[in-house]
Amino acid sequence: MNNLYIDQLLEKFWSAETTEQEEKELKTYFEQADIDESHAYASPFFVDFVQDKGESEDFTHLIIQKFIKKYFDATASLEEEQLIHEYFSQDDVHENLKCYHGLFRSFQLMGQVQFDKPLALKQKPASGIRIISLTWVKVAAAAVFFVVGGLFLFKSINQEQTAPLAKARYIEPENPEEALEMTLQALAMVSRKYKKGEEQLLQGMKTINNAKGAGN
Amino acid sequence: MRTVITILAFVIAYLPAQSQNNAIDRFFSAYENNENFTVVFVSPKMFEMVAKATNDSKNSDIKELVKDIRGLKILSTKKDPLKYYNEASKKIPLNEYEVLMTVRDKGDNVKFLTKGSGDIVDELLLLVGGNDDFVLMSFVGKLDLNKISKLANKLDIQGSEHLDKLKDKK
């Protein structure tokens, strides 16, 4: 293979006229170590292409991507979540999934966080403030409840017992006529007392007037 | 803890609800169980019927007055009248009731009290305590004091006759 032939092939390749056979020849040319300087510019293209083809055989990232989609839809199974976590626990992550890397990594790290400082919850503060346990508060509340309830019950039973023993004479009208009569009687009393008050007032005024007259 | 507070709140809320009746109602219910007392009670329902029945009555003054009454309660006794008079005087809350008139005549004490302001009052209370009788009378409704004082003059003659009937009933 001489350089001129490669030049021709490249030119055909750029104008997309190469056959498969010719492309393969180009690839093999670029894969070898010694390349003419004038062709070096095209080398990354072919080498990358080759490498790309090699890597695309690994479909893990596509599967993981599917899992992640399910994960965000909250339909991923526990096994699938486990697989996602396993995938992200390694540093070698596919380009398309890099954006999730930090997220799942931090989830993992958060799961590992532990609080290992000693807690002083059980220790009684020296100031003498006692923390009353919730159980005792509940017991006290129940006691108050039953005592109050018992009192009301006792009261009502007591009333029921004493009520029939002594009762005031209770008069209630049975028809409007009786009611009217009662009302009139009551009003009569009111008027009688009212009248008395007025009379007293008049008498008082007279006394005052007399006193005044006497004074003069 | 929250449940405990809720239960306590209910219990506390229930306590004053029991004693929320007005002072006069309480006074009445205190003596309802005392056999020395006579209680007369005319319900608002009955007054509605009375108002209908008196529609064709000739005595327009009485008709007018009865129309405005919504309830009547009388508590009376012949035993220890002065004692109960003093007790009742003390128990009437003076921040709710206004003394309209006090009459003292030969050992006979009479007090008129009203609830509400102006000439038309919500309640008229008559308290009588002498050597023979103790009477506590409560009229509830929209009562026009002017009408009552007018009626007092008119009923004067009829009054004694009605009083006799009341005594017969006792």
Short mmCIF file of C-alpha atoms in Angstrom, two decimals:
data_model
loop_
_atom_site.label_atom_id
_atom_site.label_comp_id
_atom_site.label_asym_id
_atom_site.label_seq_id
_atom_site.Cartn_x
_atom_site.Cartn_y
_atom_site.Cartn_z
CA MET A 1 0.00 0.00 0.00
CA ASN A 2 1.51 3.26 -1.02
CA ASN A 3 0.61 6.72 0.14
CA LEU A 4 -0.88 7.67 -3.18
CA TYR A 5 -3.37 4.82 -2.99
CA ILE A 6 -4.38 5.85 0.53
CA ASP A 7 -4.80 9.44 -0.68
CA GLN A 8 -7.16 8.24 -3.37
CA LEU A 9 -9.10 6.09 -0.96
CA LEU A 10 -9.46 8.94 1.54
CA GLU A 11 -10.71 11.28 -1.14
CA LYS A 12 -13.30 8.71 -2.17
CA PHE A 13 -14.20 8.19 1.53
CA TRP A 14 -14.85 11.89 2.13
CA SER A 15 -17.13 12.01 -0.85
CA ALA A 16 -18.80 8.86 0.46
CA GLU A 17 -17.99 6.77 -2.58
CA THR A 18 -15.90 4.06 -0.93
CA THR A 19 -16.95 0.44 -0.92
CA GLU A 20 -16.93 -1.63 2.21
CA GLN A 21 -13.77 -3.33 1.10
CA GLU A 22 -12.00 -0.02 0.68
CA GLU A 23 -13.13 1.21 4.07
CA LYS A 24 -11.75 -1.86 5.69
CA GLU A 25 -8.45 -1.27 3.95
CA LEU A 26 -8.39 2.27 5.31
CA LYS A 27 -9.09 1.01 8.81
CA THR A 28 -6.34 -1.52 8.75
CA TYR A 29 -4.03 1.17 7.46
CA PHE A 30 -4.80 3.53 10.32
CA GLU A 31 -4.66 0.80 12.91
CA GLN A 32 -1.05 0.08 12.25
CA ALA A 33 1.64 2.15 13.90
CA ASP A 34 3.40 3.73 10.95
CA ILE A 35 1.21 6.26 9.19
CA ASP A 36 2.35 8.83 6.74
CA GLU A 37 2.39 12.29 8.28
CA SER A 38 0.12 13.65 5.58
CA HIS A 39 -2.61 11.17 6.73
CA ALA A 40 -2.29 11.71 10.46
CA TYR A 41 -5.17 14.22 10.46
CA ALA A 42 -7.64 11.48 9.52
CA SER A 43 -6.30 8.97 11.99
CA PRO A 44 -8.45 9.94 15.06
CA PHE A 45 -11.57 9.57 12.98
CA PHE A 46 -10.88 5.99 11.97
CA VAL A 47 -9.37 4.94 15.26
CA ASP A 48 -12.29 6.43 17.21
CA PHE A 49 -14.70 4.78 14.88
CA VAL A 50 -13.11 1.45 15.52
CA GLN A 51 -13.06 1.94 19.27
CA ASP A 52 -16.63 3.16 19.28
CA LYS A 53 -17.74 0.04 17.51
CA GLY A 54 -15.92 -2.08 20.03
CA GLU A 55 -17.54 -0.39 23.01
CA SER A 56 -21.04 -0.33 21.66
CA GLU A 57 -21.16 -4.04 22.13
CA ASP A 58 -21.54 -3.35 25.86
CA PHE A 59 -25.26 -2.63 26.36
CA THR A 60 -25.20 -2.36 30.13
CA HIS A 61 -25.69 1.39 30.10
CA LEU A 62 -28.77 1.06 27.93
CA ILE A 63 -30.31 -1.42 30.33
CA ILE A 64 -29.39 0.76 33.30
CA GLN A 65 -30.91 3.73 31.51
CA LYS A 66 -34.17 1.79 31.20
CA PHE A 67 -34.02 0.92 34.88
CA ILE A 68 -33.40 4.54 35.81
CA LYS A 69 -36.44 5.59 33.80
CA LYS A 70 -38.50 3.01 35.67
CA TYR A 71 -36.90 4.15 38.91
CA PHE A 72 -38.09 7.71 38.39
CA ASP A 73 -41.54 6.42 37.46
CA ALA A 74 -41.46 4.48 40.72
CA THR A 75 -42.06 1.20 38.91
CA ALA A 76 -38.60 -0.33 39.29
CA SER A 77 -38.41 -3.57 41.25
CA LEU A 78 -36.06 -3.97 44.19
CA GLU A 79 -33.71 -6.08 42.09
CA GLU A 80 -33.61 -3.42 39.42
CA GLU A 81 -32.81 -0.75 41.99
CA GLN A 82 -30.10 -2.96 43.35
CA LEU A 83 -28.64 -3.25 39.84
CA ILE A 84 -28.69 0.53 39.42
CA HIS A 85 -26.87 0.98 42.69
CA GLU A 86 -24.34 -1.64 41.82
CA TYR A 87 -23.71 0.00 38.46
CA PHE A 88 -23.11 3.39 40.02
CA SER A 89 -20.97 2.07 42.84
CA GLN A 90 -18.13 1.75 40.34
CA ASP A 91 -16.49 4.84 38.91
CA ASP A 92 -16.55 3.72 35.28
CA VAL A 93 -19.89 5.09 34.16
CA HIS A 94 -21.10 5.60 30.61
CA GLU A 95 -21.13 9.16 29.29
CA ASN A 96 -24.94 9.27 28.97
CA LEU A 97 -25.41 8.24 32.60
CA LYS A 98 -22.81 10.52 34.14
CA CYS A 99 -25.48 13.01 35.16
CA TYR A 100 -27.06 10.37 37.44
CA HIS A 101 -23.78 9.29 38.87
CA GLY A 102 -23.61 11.95 41.57
CA LEU A 103 -27.23 11.39 42.55
CA PHE A 104 -27.08 7.63 43.08
CA ARG A 105 -23.67 7.90 44.62
CA SER A 106 -24.97 10.32 47.21
CA PHE A 107 -27.93 8.00 47.93
CA GLN A 108 -25.46 5.27 48.66
CA LEU A 109 -23.32 7.48 50.84
CA MET A 110 -26.36 8.67 52.77
CA GLY A 111 -27.34 5.08 53.44
CA GLN A 112 -23.99 4.53 55.02
CA VAL A 113 -24.15 7.57 57.29
CA GLN A 114 -24.18 6.64 60.95
CA PHE A 115 -24.42 8.79 64.03
CA ASP A 116 -21.70 7.52 66.30
CA LYS A 117 -21.48 10.24 68.92
CA PRO A 118 -22.69 9.11 72.35
CA LEU A 119 -26.23 10.30 73.14
CA ALA A 120 -26.99 11.66 76.61
CA LEU A 121 -30.75 11.10 76.52
CA LYS A 122 -31.04 8.87 79.55
CA GLN A 123 -28.94 11.01 81.79
CA LYS A 124 -30.87 13.15 84.23
CA PRO A 125 -29.92 16.81 84.05
CA ALA A 126 -28.22 18.04 87.18
CA SER A 127 -30.56 21.02 87.51
CA GLY A 128 -33.24 18.83 89.05
CA ILE A 129 -35.79 19.05 86.25
CA ARG A 130 -37.30 15.60 86.01
CA ILE A 131 -38.55 14.32 82.75
CA ILE A 132 -41.89 12.66 83.44
CA SER A 133 -42.34 9.65 81.25
CA LEU A 134 -45.23 9.60 78.81
CA THR A 135 -46.66 6.49 80.46
CA TRP A 136 -47.20 8.34 83.72
CA VAL A 137 -48.84 11.25 81.94
CA LYS A 138 -51.21 8.77 80.31
CA VAL A 139 -51.95 7.08 83.61
CA ALA A 140 -52.64 10.45 85.24
CA ALA A 141 -54.92 11.50 82.39
CA ALA A 142 -56.83 8.24 82.61
CA ALA A 143 -57.18 8.67 86.38
CA VAL A 144 -58.51 12.24 85.98
CA PHE A 145 -60.89 11.03 83.29
CA PHE A 146 -62.30 8.26 85.44
CA VAL A 147 -62.58 10.40 88.56
CA VAL A 148 -64.43 13.17 86.69
CA GLY A 149 -66.62 10.64 84.90
CA GLY A 150 -67.29 8.88 88.19
CA LEU A 151 -68.28 12.14 89.84
CA PHE A 152 -70.77 12.94 87.11
CA LEU A 153 -72.21 9.45 87.30
CA PHE A 154 -72.41 9.65 91.08
CA LYS A 155 -74.10 13.02 90.86
CA SER A 156 -76.70 11.88 88.37
CA ILE A 157 -77.46 8.69 90.33
CA ASN A 158 -77.76 10.75 93.50
CA GLN A 159 -80.17 13.13 91.84
CA GLU A 160 -82.27 10.28 90.55
CA GLN A 161 -82.46 8.85 94.04
CA THR A 162 -83.37 12.05 95.83
CA ALA A 163 -85.67 13.45 93.19
CA PRO A 164 -88.74 11.31 93.96
CA LEU A 165 -88.36 11.80 97.70
CA ALA A 166 -89.12 15.50 97.84
CA LYS A 167 -90.65 17.49 95.08
CA ALA A 168 -92.13 20.91 94.95
CA ARG A 169 -95.77 21.22 93.99
CA TYR A 170 -95.55 21.68 90.30
CA ILE A 171 -98.39 23.45 88.53
CA GLU A 172 -98.56 23.63 84.78
CA PRO A 173 -101.59 24.78 82.82
CA GLU A 174 -103.28 22.16 80.68
CA ASN A 175 -105.04 24.53 78.30
CA PRO A 176 -104.77 28.16 77.18
CA GLU A 177 -107.68 29.23 79.41
CA GLU A 178 -105.92 28.00 82.50
CA ALA A 179 -102.69 29.58 81.34
CA LEU A 180 -104.42 32.90 80.79
CA GLU A 181 -106.01 32.72 84.21
CA MET A 182 -102.65 32.01 85.87
CA THR A 183 -101.04 34.81 83.95
CA LEU A 184 -103.78 37.23 84.95
CA GLN A 185 -103.45 36.23 88.57
CA ALA A 186 -99.73 36.78 88.39
CA LEU A 187 -100.23 40.12 86.69
CA ALA A 188 -102.77 41.06 89.34
CA MET A 189 -100.16 40.44 91.98
CA VAL A 190 -97.68 42.50 90.04
CA SER A 191 -100.15 45.33 89.74
CA ARG A 192 -101.04 45.15 93.44
CA LYS A 193 -97.40 45.37 94.47
CA TYR A 194 -96.71 48.01 91.86
CA LYS A 195 -99.61 50.05 93.13
CA LYS A 196 -98.33 49.74 96.66
CA GLY A 197 -94.96 51.00 95.54
CA GLU A 198 -96.51 53.97 93.81
CA GLU A 199 -98.62 54.78 96.86
CA GLN A 200 -95.57 54.66 99.06
CA LEU A 201 -93.77 56.89 96.68
CA LEU A 202 -96.61 59.41 96.76
CA GLN A 203 -96.76 59.23 100.53
CA GLY A 204 -93.03 59.73 100.72
CA MET A 205 -93.30 62.77 98.50
CA LYS A 206 -96.10 64.13 100.70
CA THR A 207 -94.01 63.62 103.81
CA ILE A 208 -91.11 65.42 102.19
CA ASN A 209 -93.39 68.22 101.06
CA ASN A 210 -94.90 68.49 104.53
CA ALA A 211 -91.46 68.59 106.04
CA LYS A 212 -90.55 71.29 103.62
CA GLY A 213 -93.70 73.20 104.47
CA ALA A 214 -93.00 72.85 108.18
CA GLY A 215 -89.49 74.03 107.63
CA ASN A 216 -90.70 77.13 105.89
CA MET B 1 -49.88 13.40 74.37
CA ARG B 2 -52.19 15.00 71.87
CA THR B 3 -54.99 12.57 72.76
CA VAL B 4 -54.52 13.33 76.43
CA ILE B 5 -54.86 17.05 75.79
CA THR B 6 -57.91 16.47 73.63
CA ILE B 7 -59.64 14.43 76.33
CA LEU B 8 -58.85 17.03 78.98
CA ALA B 9 -60.13 19.78 76.72
CA PHE B 10 -63.43 17.94 76.31
CA VAL B 11 -63.77 17.39 80.04
CA ILE B 12 -63.03 21.03 80.80
CA ALA B 13 -65.41 22.23 78.09
CA TYR B 14 -68.13 20.03 79.54
CA LEU B 15 -67.88 21.44 83.07
CA PRO B 16 -69.18 24.99 82.52
CA ALA B 17 -71.78 23.78 80.03
CA GLN B 18 -73.61 22.30 83.00
CA SER B 19 -73.95 25.61 84.78
CA GLN B 20 -74.71 27.83 81.85
CA ASN B 21 -78.38 28.44 82.65
CA ASN B 22 -79.10 31.87 83.93
CA ALA B 23 -79.08 32.64 87.60
CA ILE B 24 -82.87 32.66 87.95
CA ASP B 25 -83.24 29.29 86.25
CA ARG B 26 -80.70 27.92 88.65
CA PHE B 27 -82.58 29.40 91.56
CA PHE B 28 -85.76 27.76 90.34
CA SER B 29 -84.20 24.38 89.79
CA ALA B 30 -82.58 24.52 93.23
CA TYR B 31 -86.02 24.58 94.88
CA GLU B 32 -87.84 22.32 92.48
CA ASN B 33 -86.93 19.43 94.74
CA ASN B 34 -88.10 21.12 97.90
CA GLU B 35 -91.56 19.99 98.94
CA ASN B 36 -92.28 23.27 100.75
CA PHE B 37 -92.35 25.11 97.47
CA THR B 38 -94.97 25.56 94.81
CA VAL B 39 -93.79 26.01 91.27
CA VAL B 40 -95.93 27.41 88.48
CA PHE B 41 -94.63 27.15 84.98
CA VAL B 42 -96.30 28.41 81.81
CA SER B 43 -94.29 27.47 78.75
CA PRO B 44 -93.67 29.61 75.66
CA LYS B 45 -95.69 27.07 73.69
CA MET B 46 -98.65 27.65 75.99
CA PHE B 47 -98.33 31.41 75.60
CA GLU B 48 -98.54 30.99 71.85
CA MET B 49 -101.84 29.20 72.34
CA VAL B 50 -103.02 31.84 74.81
CA ALA B 51 -102.24 34.56 72.29
CA LYS B 52 -104.42 32.75 69.73
CA ALA B 53 -107.21 32.20 72.24
CA THR B 54 -107.25 35.82 73.39
CA ASN B 55 -107.42 37.17 69.85
CA ASP B 56 -111.15 37.74 70.13
CA SER B 57 -111.02 38.92 73.74
CA LYS B 58 -112.67 42.23 74.54
CA ASN B 59 -110.09 43.42 77.02
CA SER B 60 -107.55 44.82 74.60
CA ASP B 61 -105.06 45.88 77.30
CA ILE B 62 -104.74 42.37 78.63
CA LYS B 63 -104.61 41.00 75.12
CA GLU B 64 -101.78 43.36 74.25
CA LEU B 65 -99.79 42.50 77.32
CA VAL B 66 -100.28 38.73 77.20
CA LYS B 67 -99.25 38.76 73.55
CA ASP B 68 -95.77 39.93 74.54
CA ILE B 69 -95.18 37.37 77.27
CA ARG B 70 -93.12 34.35 76.26
CA GLY B 71 -92.89 32.57 79.57
CA LEU B 72 -93.98 32.68 83.19
CA LYS B 73 -92.44 31.07 86.21
CA ILE B 74 -93.56 31.39 89.79
CA LEU B 75 -91.88 29.98 92.84
CA SER B 76 -93.61 30.40 96.16
CA THR B 77 -93.60 29.07 99.70
CA LYS B 78 -95.09 29.84 103.07
CA LYS B 79 -92.20 28.45 105.05
CA ASP B 80 -89.38 30.78 106.14
CA PRO B 81 -90.38 33.43 103.60
CA LEU B 82 -87.90 36.04 104.85
CA LYS B 83 -85.02 33.61 104.74
CA TYR B 84 -85.71 32.75 101.11
CA TYR B 85 -86.28 36.40 100.26
CA ASN B 86 -82.80 37.28 101.50
CA GLU B 87 -81.29 34.29 99.76
CA ALA B 88 -82.91 35.19 96.45
CA SER B 89 -81.90 38.85 96.78
CA LYS B 90 -78.32 37.78 97.16
CA LYS B 91 -78.40 35.31 94.30
CA ILE B 92 -79.83 37.66 91.68
CA PRO B 93 -76.85 38.88 89.66
CA LEU B 94 -77.05 42.65 89.73
CA ASN B 95 -74.84 42.96 86.64
CA GLU B 96 -77.67 41.32 84.66
CA TYR B 97 -80.70 42.75 86.43
CA GLU B 98 -81.63 46.30 87.23
CA VAL B 99 -83.69 47.17 90.29
CA LEU B 100 -86.82 48.93 89.12
CA MET B 101 -88.49 49.43 92.47
CA THR B 102 -88.10 48.39 96.08
CA VAL B 103 -91.05 48.58 98.45
CA ARG B 104 -90.93 47.96 102.18
CA ASP B 105 -94.27 48.00 103.90
CA LYS B 106 -95.06 46.53 107.33
CA GLY B 107 -92.57 43.71 107.14
CA ASP B 108 -93.50 43.05 103.52
CA ASN B 109 -90.58 43.37 101.11
CA VAL B 110 -91.15 43.77 97.40
CA LYS B 111 -88.57 44.13 94.67
CA PHE B 112 -89.11 44.69 90.97
CA LEU B 113 -86.15 43.85 88.77
CA THR B 114 -85.74 44.03 85.01
CA LYS B 115 -83.36 42.61 82.51
CA GLY B 116 -82.58 44.56 79.36
CA SER B 117 -82.57 48.24 78.68
CA GLY B 118 -85.19 50.85 77.81
CA ASP B 119 -88.94 50.69 78.32
CA ILE B 120 -89.23 47.28 76.70
CA VAL B 121 -87.43 44.70 78.83
CA ASP B 122 -86.53 41.05 78.28
CA GLU B 123 -87.50 39.91 81.74
CA LEU B 124 -89.50 41.27 84.64
CA LEU B 125 -88.77 39.78 88.03
CA LEU B 126 -90.99 40.23 91.04
CA LEU B 127 -89.59 39.24 94.40
CA VAL B 128 -91.91 39.28 97.41
CA GLY B 129 -90.93 38.31 100.91
CA GLY B 130 -93.03 39.00 103.95
CA ASN B 131 -94.01 37.28 107.14
CA ASP B 132 -96.44 34.99 105.36
CA ASP B 133 -95.31 34.47 101.79
CA PHE B 134 -92.27 34.26 99.65
CA VAL B 135 -92.90 34.69 95.91
CA LEU B 136 -90.48 34.84 93.03
CA MET B 137 -92.15 35.60 89.73
CA SER B 138 -90.42 35.80 86.39
CA PHE B 139 -92.01 37.10 83.20
CA VAL B 140 -90.00 36.58 80.04
CA GLY B 141 -90.70 38.17 76.68
CA LYS B 142 -90.69 41.63 75.18
CA LEU B 143 -92.39 43.45 78.00
CA ASP B 144 -93.42 47.08 77.77
CA LEU B 145 -93.10 48.63 81.23
CA ASN B 146 -95.54 51.39 80.31
CA LYS B 147 -98.23 48.85 79.46
CA ILE B 148 -97.67 47.07 82.75
CA SER B 149 -97.92 50.23 84.82
CA LYS B 150 -101.13 51.21 82.96
CA LEU B 151 -102.56 47.77 83.59
CA ALA B 152 -101.59 48.01 87.23
CA ASN B 153 -104.03 50.87 87.65
CA LYS B 154 -106.78 49.13 85.70
CA LEU B 155 -106.45 45.75 87.35
CA ASP B 156 -106.54 47.25 90.80
CA ILE B 157 -110.13 46.32 91.49
CA GLN B 158 -110.01 43.03 89.62
CA GLY B 159 -106.71 42.27 91.31
CA SER B 160 -108.05 41.18 94.67
CA GLU B 161 -110.52 38.87 93.00
CA HIS B 162 -107.74 37.17 90.99
CA LEU B 163 -105.57 36.91 94.04
CA ASP B 164 -108.28 34.98 95.81
CA LYS B 165 -108.30 32.47 92.99
CA LEU B 166 -104.56 32.08 93.27
CA LYS B 167 -104.92 31.36 96.95
CA ASP B 168 -107.57 28.76 96.25
CA LYS B 169 -105.20 26.92 93.98
CA LYS B 170 -102.44 26.62 96.51
#
